[in-house]
PDB file of N, CA and C in Angstrom:
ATOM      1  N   UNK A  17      71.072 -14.497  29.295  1.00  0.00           N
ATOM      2  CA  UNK A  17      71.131 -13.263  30.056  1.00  0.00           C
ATOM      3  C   UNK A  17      72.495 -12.611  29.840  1.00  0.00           C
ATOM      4  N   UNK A  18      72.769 -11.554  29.677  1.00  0.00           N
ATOM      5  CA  UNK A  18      73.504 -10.583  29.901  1.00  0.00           C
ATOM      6  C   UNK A  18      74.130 -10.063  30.628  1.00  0.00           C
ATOM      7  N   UNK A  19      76.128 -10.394  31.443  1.00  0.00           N
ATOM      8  CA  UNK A  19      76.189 -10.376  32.437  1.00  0.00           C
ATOM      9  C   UNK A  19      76.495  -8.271  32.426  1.00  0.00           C
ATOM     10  N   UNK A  20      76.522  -7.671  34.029  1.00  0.00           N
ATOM     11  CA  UNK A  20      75.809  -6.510  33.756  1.00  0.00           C
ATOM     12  C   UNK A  20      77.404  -5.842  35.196  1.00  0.00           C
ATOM     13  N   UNK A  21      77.594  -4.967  34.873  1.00  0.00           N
ATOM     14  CA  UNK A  21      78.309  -4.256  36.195  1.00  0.00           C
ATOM     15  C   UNK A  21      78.622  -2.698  36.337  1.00  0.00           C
ATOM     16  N   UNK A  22      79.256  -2.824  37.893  1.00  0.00           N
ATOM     17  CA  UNK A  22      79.165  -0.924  37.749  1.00  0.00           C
ATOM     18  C   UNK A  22      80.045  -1.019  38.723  1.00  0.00           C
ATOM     19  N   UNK A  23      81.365   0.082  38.254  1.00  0.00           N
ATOM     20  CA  UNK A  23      82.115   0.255  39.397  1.00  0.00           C
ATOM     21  C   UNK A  23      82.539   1.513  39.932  1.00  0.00           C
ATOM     22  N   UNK A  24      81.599   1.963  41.292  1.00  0.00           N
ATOM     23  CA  UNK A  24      80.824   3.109  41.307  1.00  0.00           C
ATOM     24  C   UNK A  24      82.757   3.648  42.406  1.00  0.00           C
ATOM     25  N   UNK A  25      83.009   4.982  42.182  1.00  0.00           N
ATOM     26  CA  UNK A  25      84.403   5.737  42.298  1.00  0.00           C
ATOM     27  C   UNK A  25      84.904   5.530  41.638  1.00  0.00           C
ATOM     28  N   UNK A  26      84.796   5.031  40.705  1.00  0.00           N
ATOM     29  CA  UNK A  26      86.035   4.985  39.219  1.00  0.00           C
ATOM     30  C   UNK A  26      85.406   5.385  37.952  1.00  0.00           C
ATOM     31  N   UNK A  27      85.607   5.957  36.855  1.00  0.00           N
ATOM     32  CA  UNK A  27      85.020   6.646  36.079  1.00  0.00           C
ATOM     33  C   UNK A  27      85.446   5.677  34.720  1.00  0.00           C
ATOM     34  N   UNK A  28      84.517   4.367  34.378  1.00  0.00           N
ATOM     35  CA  UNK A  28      84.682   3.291  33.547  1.00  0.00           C
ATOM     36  C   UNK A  28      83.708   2.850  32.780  1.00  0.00           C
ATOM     37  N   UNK A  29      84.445   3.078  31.414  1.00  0.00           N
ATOM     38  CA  UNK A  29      83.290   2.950  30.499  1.00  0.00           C
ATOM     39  C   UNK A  29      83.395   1.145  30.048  1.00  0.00           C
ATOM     40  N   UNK A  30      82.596   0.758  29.867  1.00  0.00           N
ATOM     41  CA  UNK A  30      82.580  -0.411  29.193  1.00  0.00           C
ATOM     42  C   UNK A  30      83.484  -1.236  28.512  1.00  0.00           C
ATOM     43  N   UNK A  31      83.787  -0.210  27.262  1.00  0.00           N
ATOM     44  CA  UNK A  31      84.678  -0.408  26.704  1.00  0.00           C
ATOM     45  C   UNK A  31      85.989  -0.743  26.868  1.00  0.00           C
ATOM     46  N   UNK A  32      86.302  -0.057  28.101  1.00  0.00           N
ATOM     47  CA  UNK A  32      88.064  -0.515  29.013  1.00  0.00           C
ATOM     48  C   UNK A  32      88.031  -1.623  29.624  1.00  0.00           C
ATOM     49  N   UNK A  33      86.836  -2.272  30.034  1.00  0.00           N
ATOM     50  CA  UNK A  33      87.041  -3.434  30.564  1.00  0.00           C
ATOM     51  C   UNK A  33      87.790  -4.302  30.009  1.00  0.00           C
ATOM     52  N   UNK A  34      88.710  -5.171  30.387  1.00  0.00           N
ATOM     53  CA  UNK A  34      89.724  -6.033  29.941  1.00  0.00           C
ATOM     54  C   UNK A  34      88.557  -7.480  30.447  1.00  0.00           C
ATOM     55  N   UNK A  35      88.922  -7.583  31.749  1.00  0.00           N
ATOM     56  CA  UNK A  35      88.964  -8.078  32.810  1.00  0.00           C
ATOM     57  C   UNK A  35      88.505  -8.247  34.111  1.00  0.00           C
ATOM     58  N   UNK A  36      87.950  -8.916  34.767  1.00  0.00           N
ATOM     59  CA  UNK A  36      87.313  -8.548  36.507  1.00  0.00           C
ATOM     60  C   UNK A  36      86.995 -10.391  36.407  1.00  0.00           C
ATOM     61  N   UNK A  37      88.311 -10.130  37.997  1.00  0.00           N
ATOM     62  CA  UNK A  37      87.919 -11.543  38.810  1.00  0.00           C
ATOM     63  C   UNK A  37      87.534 -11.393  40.326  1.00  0.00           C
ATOM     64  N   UNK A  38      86.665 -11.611  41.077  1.00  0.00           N
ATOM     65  CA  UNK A  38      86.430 -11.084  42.094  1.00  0.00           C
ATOM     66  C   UNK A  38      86.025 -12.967  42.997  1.00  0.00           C
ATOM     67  N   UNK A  39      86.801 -12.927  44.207  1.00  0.00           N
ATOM     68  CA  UNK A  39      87.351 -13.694  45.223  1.00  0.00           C
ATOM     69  C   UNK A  39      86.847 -13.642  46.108  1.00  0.00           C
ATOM     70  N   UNK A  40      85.479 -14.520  46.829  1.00  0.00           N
ATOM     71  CA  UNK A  40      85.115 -14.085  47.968  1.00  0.00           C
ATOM     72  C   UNK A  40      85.588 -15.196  48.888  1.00  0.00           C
ATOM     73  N   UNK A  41      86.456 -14.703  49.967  1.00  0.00           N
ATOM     74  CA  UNK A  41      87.327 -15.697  50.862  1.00  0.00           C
ATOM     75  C   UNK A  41      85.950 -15.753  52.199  1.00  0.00           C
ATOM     76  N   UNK A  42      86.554 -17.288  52.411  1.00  0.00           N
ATOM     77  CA  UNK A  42      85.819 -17.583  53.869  1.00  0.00           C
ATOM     78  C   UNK A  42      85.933 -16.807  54.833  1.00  0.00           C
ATOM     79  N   UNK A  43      85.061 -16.444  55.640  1.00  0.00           N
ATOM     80  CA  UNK A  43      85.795 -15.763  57.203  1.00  0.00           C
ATOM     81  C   UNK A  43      86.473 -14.492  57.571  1.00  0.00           C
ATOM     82  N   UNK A  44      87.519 -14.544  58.162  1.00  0.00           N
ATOM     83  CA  UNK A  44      88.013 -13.068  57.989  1.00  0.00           C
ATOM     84  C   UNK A  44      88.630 -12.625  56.929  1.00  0.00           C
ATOM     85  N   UNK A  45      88.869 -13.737  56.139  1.00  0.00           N
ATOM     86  CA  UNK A  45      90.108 -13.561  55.124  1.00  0.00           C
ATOM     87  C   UNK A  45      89.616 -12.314  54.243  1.00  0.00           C
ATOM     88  N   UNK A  46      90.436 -11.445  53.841  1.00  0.00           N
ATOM     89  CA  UNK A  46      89.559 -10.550  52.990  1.00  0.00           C
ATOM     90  C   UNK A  46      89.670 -11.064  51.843  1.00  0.00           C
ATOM     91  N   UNK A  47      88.316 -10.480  50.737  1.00  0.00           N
ATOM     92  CA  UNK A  47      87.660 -10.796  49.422  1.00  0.00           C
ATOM     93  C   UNK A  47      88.856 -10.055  48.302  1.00  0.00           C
ATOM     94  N   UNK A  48      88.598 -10.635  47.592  1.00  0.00           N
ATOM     95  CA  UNK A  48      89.863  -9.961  46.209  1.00  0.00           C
ATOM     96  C   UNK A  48      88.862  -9.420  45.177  1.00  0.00           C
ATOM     97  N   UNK A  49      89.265  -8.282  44.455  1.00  0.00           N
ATOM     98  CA  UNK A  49      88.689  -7.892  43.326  1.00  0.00           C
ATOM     99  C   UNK A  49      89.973  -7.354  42.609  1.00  0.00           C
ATOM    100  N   UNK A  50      89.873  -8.345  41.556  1.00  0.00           N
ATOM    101  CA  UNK A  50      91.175  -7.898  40.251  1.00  0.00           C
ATOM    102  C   UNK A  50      89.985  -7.261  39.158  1.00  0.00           C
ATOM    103  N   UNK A  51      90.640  -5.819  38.761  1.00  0.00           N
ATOM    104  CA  UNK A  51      89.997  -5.346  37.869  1.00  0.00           C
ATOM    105  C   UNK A  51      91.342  -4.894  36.818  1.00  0.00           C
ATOM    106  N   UNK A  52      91.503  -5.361  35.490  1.00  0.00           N
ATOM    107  CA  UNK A  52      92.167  -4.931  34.394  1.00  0.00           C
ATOM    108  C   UNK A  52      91.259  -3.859  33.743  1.00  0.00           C
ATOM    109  N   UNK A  53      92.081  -3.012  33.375  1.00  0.00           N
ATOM    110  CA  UNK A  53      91.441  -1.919  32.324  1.00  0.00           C
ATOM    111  C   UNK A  53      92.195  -1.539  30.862  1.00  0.00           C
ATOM    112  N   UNK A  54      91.973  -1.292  29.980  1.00  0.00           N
ATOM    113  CA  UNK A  54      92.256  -0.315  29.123  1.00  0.00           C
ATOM    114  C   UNK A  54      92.650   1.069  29.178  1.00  0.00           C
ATOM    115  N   UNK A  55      94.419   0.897  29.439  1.00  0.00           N
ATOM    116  CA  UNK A  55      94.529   2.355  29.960  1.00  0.00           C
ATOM    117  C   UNK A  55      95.580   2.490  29.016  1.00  0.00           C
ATOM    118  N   UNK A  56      94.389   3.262  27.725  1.00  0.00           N
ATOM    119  CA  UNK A  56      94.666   3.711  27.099  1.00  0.00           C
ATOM    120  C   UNK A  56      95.347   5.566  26.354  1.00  0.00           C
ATOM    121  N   UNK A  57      95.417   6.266  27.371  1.00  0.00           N
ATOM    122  CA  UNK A  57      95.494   7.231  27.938  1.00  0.00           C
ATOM    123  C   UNK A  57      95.727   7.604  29.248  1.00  0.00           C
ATOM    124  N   UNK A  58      95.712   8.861  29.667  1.00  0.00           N
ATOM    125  CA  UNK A  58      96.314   9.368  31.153  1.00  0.00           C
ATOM    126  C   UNK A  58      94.845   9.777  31.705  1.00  0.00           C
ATOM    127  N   UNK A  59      93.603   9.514  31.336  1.00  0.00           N
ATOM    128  CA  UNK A  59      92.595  10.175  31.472  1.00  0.00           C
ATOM    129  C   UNK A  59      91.887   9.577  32.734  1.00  0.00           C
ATOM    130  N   UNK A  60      92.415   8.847  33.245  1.00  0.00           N
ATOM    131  CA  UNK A  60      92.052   7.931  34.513  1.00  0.00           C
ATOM    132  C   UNK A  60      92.361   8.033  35.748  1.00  0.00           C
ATOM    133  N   UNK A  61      91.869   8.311  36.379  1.00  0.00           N
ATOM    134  CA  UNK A  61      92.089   8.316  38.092  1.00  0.00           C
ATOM    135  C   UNK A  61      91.743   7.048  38.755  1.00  0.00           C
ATOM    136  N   UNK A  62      92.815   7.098  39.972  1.00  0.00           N
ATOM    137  CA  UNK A  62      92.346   5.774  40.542  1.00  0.00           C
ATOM    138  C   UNK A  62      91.979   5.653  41.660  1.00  0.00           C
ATOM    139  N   UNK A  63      90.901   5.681  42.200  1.00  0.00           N
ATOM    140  CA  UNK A  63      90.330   5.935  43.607  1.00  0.00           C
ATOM    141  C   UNK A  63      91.080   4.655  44.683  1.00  0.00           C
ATOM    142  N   UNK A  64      90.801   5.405  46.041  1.00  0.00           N
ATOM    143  CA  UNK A  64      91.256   4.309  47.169  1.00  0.00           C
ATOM    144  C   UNK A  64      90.281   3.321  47.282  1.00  0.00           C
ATOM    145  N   UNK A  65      89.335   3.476  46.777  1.00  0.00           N
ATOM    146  CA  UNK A  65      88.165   2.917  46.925  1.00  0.00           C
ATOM    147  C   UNK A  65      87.328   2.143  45.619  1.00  0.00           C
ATOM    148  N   UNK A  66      86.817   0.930  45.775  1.00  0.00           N
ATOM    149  CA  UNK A  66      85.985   0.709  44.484  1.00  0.00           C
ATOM    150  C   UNK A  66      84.833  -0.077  45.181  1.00  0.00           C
ATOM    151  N   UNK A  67      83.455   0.487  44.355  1.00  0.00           N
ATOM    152  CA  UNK A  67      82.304  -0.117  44.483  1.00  0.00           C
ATOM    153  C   UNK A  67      82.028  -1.273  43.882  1.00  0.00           C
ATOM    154  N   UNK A  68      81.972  -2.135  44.233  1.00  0.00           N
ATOM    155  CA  UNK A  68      81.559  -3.291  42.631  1.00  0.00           C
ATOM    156  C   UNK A  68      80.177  -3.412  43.077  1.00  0.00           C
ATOM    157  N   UNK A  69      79.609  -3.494  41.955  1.00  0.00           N
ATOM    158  CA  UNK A  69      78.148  -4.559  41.854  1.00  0.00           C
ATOM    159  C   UNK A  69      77.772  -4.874  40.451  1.00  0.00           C
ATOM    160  N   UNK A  70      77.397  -6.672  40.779  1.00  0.00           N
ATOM    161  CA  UNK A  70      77.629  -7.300  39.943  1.00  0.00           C
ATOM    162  C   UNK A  70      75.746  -8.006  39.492  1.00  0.00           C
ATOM    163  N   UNK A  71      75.447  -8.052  38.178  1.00  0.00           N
ATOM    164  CA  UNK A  71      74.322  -9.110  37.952  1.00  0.00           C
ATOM    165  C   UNK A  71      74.183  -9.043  36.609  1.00  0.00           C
ATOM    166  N   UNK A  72      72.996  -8.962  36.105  1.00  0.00           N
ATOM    167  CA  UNK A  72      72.421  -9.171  34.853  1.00  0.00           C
ATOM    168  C   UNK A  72      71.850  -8.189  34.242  1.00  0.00           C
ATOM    169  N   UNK A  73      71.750  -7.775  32.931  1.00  0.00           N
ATOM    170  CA  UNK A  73      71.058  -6.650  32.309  1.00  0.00           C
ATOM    171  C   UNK A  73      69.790  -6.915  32.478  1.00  0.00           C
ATOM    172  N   UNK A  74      68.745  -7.960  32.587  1.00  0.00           N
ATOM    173  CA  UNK A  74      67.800  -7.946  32.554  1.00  0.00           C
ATOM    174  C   UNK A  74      67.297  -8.342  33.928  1.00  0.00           C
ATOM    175  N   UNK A  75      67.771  -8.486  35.141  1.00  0.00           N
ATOM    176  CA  UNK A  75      67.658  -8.408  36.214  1.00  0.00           C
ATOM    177  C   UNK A  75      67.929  -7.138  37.080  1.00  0.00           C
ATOM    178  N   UNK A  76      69.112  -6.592  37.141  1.00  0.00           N
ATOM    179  CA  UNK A  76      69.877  -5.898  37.717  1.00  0.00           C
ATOM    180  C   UNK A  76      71.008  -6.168  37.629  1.00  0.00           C
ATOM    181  N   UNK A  77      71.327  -4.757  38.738  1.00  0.00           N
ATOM    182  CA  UNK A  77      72.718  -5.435  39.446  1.00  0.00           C
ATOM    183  C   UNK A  77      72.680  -5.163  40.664  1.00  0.00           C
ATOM    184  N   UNK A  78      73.309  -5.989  41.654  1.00  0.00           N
ATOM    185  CA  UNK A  78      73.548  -6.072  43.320  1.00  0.00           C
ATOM    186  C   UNK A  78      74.768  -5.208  43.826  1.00  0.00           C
ATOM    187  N   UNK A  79      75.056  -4.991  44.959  1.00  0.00           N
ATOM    188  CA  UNK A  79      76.743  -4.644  45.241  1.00  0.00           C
ATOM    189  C   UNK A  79      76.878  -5.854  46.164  1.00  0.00           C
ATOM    190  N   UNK A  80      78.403  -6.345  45.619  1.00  0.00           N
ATOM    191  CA  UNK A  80      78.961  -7.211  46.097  1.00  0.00           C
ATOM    192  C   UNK A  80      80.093  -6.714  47.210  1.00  0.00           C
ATOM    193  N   UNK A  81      80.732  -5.858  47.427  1.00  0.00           N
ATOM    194  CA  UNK A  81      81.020  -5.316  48.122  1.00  0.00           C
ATOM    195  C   UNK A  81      82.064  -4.338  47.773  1.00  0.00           C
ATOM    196  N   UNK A  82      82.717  -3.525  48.805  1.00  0.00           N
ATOM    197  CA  UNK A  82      83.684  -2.205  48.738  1.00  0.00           C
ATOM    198  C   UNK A  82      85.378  -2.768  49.013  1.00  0.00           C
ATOM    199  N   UNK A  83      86.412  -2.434  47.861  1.00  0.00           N
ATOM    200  CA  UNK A  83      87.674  -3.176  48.121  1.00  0.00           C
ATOM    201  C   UNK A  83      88.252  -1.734  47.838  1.00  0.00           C
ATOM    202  N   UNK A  84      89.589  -1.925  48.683  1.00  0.00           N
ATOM    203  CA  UNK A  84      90.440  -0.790  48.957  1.00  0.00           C
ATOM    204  C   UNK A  84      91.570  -1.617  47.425  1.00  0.00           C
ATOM    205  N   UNK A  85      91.986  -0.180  47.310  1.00  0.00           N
ATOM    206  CA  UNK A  85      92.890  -0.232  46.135  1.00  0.00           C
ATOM    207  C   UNK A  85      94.114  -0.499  46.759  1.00  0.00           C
ATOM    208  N   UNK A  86      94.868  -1.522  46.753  1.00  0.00           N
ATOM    209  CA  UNK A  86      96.178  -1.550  47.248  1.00  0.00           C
ATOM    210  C   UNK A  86      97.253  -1.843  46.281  1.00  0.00           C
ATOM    211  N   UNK A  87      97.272  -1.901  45.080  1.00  0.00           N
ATOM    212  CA  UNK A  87      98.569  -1.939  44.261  1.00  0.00           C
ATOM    213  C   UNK A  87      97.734  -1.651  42.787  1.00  0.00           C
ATOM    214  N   UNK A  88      98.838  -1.089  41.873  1.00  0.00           N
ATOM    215  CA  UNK A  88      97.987  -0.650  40.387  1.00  0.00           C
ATOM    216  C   UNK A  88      99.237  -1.467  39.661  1.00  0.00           C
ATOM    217  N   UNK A  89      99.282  -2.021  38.910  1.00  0.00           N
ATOM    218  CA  UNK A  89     100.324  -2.414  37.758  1.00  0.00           C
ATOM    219  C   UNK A  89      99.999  -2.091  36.665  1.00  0.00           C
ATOM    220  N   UNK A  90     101.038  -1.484  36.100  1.00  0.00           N
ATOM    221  CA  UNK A  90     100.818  -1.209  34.326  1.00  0.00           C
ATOM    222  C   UNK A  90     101.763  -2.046  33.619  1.00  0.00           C
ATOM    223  N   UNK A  91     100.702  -2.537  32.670  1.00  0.00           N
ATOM    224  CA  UNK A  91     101.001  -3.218  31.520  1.00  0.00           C
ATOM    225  C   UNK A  91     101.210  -2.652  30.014  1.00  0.00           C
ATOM    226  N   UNK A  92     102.082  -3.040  29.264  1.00  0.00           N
ATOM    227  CA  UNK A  92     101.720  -2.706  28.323  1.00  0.00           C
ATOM    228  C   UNK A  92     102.348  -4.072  27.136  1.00  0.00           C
ATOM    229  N   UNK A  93     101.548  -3.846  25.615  1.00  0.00           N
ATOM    230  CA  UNK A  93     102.047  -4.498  24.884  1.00  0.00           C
ATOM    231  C   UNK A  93     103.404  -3.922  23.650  1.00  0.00           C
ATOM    232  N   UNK A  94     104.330  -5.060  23.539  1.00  0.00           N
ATOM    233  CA  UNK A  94     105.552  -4.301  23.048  1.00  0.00           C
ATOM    234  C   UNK A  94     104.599  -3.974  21.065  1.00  0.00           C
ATOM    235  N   UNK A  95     105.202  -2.768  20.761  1.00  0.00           N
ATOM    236  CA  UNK A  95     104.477  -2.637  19.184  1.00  0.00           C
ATOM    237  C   UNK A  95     105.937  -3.307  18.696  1.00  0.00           C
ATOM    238  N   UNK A  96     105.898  -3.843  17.532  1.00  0.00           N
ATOM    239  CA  UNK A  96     106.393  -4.178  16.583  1.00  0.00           C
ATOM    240  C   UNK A  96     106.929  -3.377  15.101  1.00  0.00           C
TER     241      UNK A  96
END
């Protein structure tokens, strides 16, 4: 199977995906969603908000839940 996602307020193509680790804590603790991208350009906005939902191409996909954006870090690699 084919794992499958959508991350609905952010405008993300496939292709930028680096990365996505998503943390679901016991209890009150709140859930983590690390999303890396390909920001390869300025063409990106970054909402307060992100939808995730997560499954399979040949199933679907579910929403796992709504995480507030609280810090952005940019990376980059040194060229040579």
């Amino acid at each position: 199977m084919q794992p499958e996602f959508v991350i609905e307020g952010y405008r993300l193509t496939k292709d930028r995906l680096v990365s996505m680790h998503i943390t679901d804590q016991s209890g009150t603790i709140e859930d983590v969603a690390e999303v890396c991208i390909d920001y390869r350009d300025d063409n990106i906005k970054i909402p307060k908000e992100l939808k995730v939902s997560l499954g399979y191409k040949e199933t679907g996909v579910l929403p796992i839940g709504v995480y507030t954006v609280n810090e952005i870090t940019l990376q980059s690699h040194h060229k040579s």
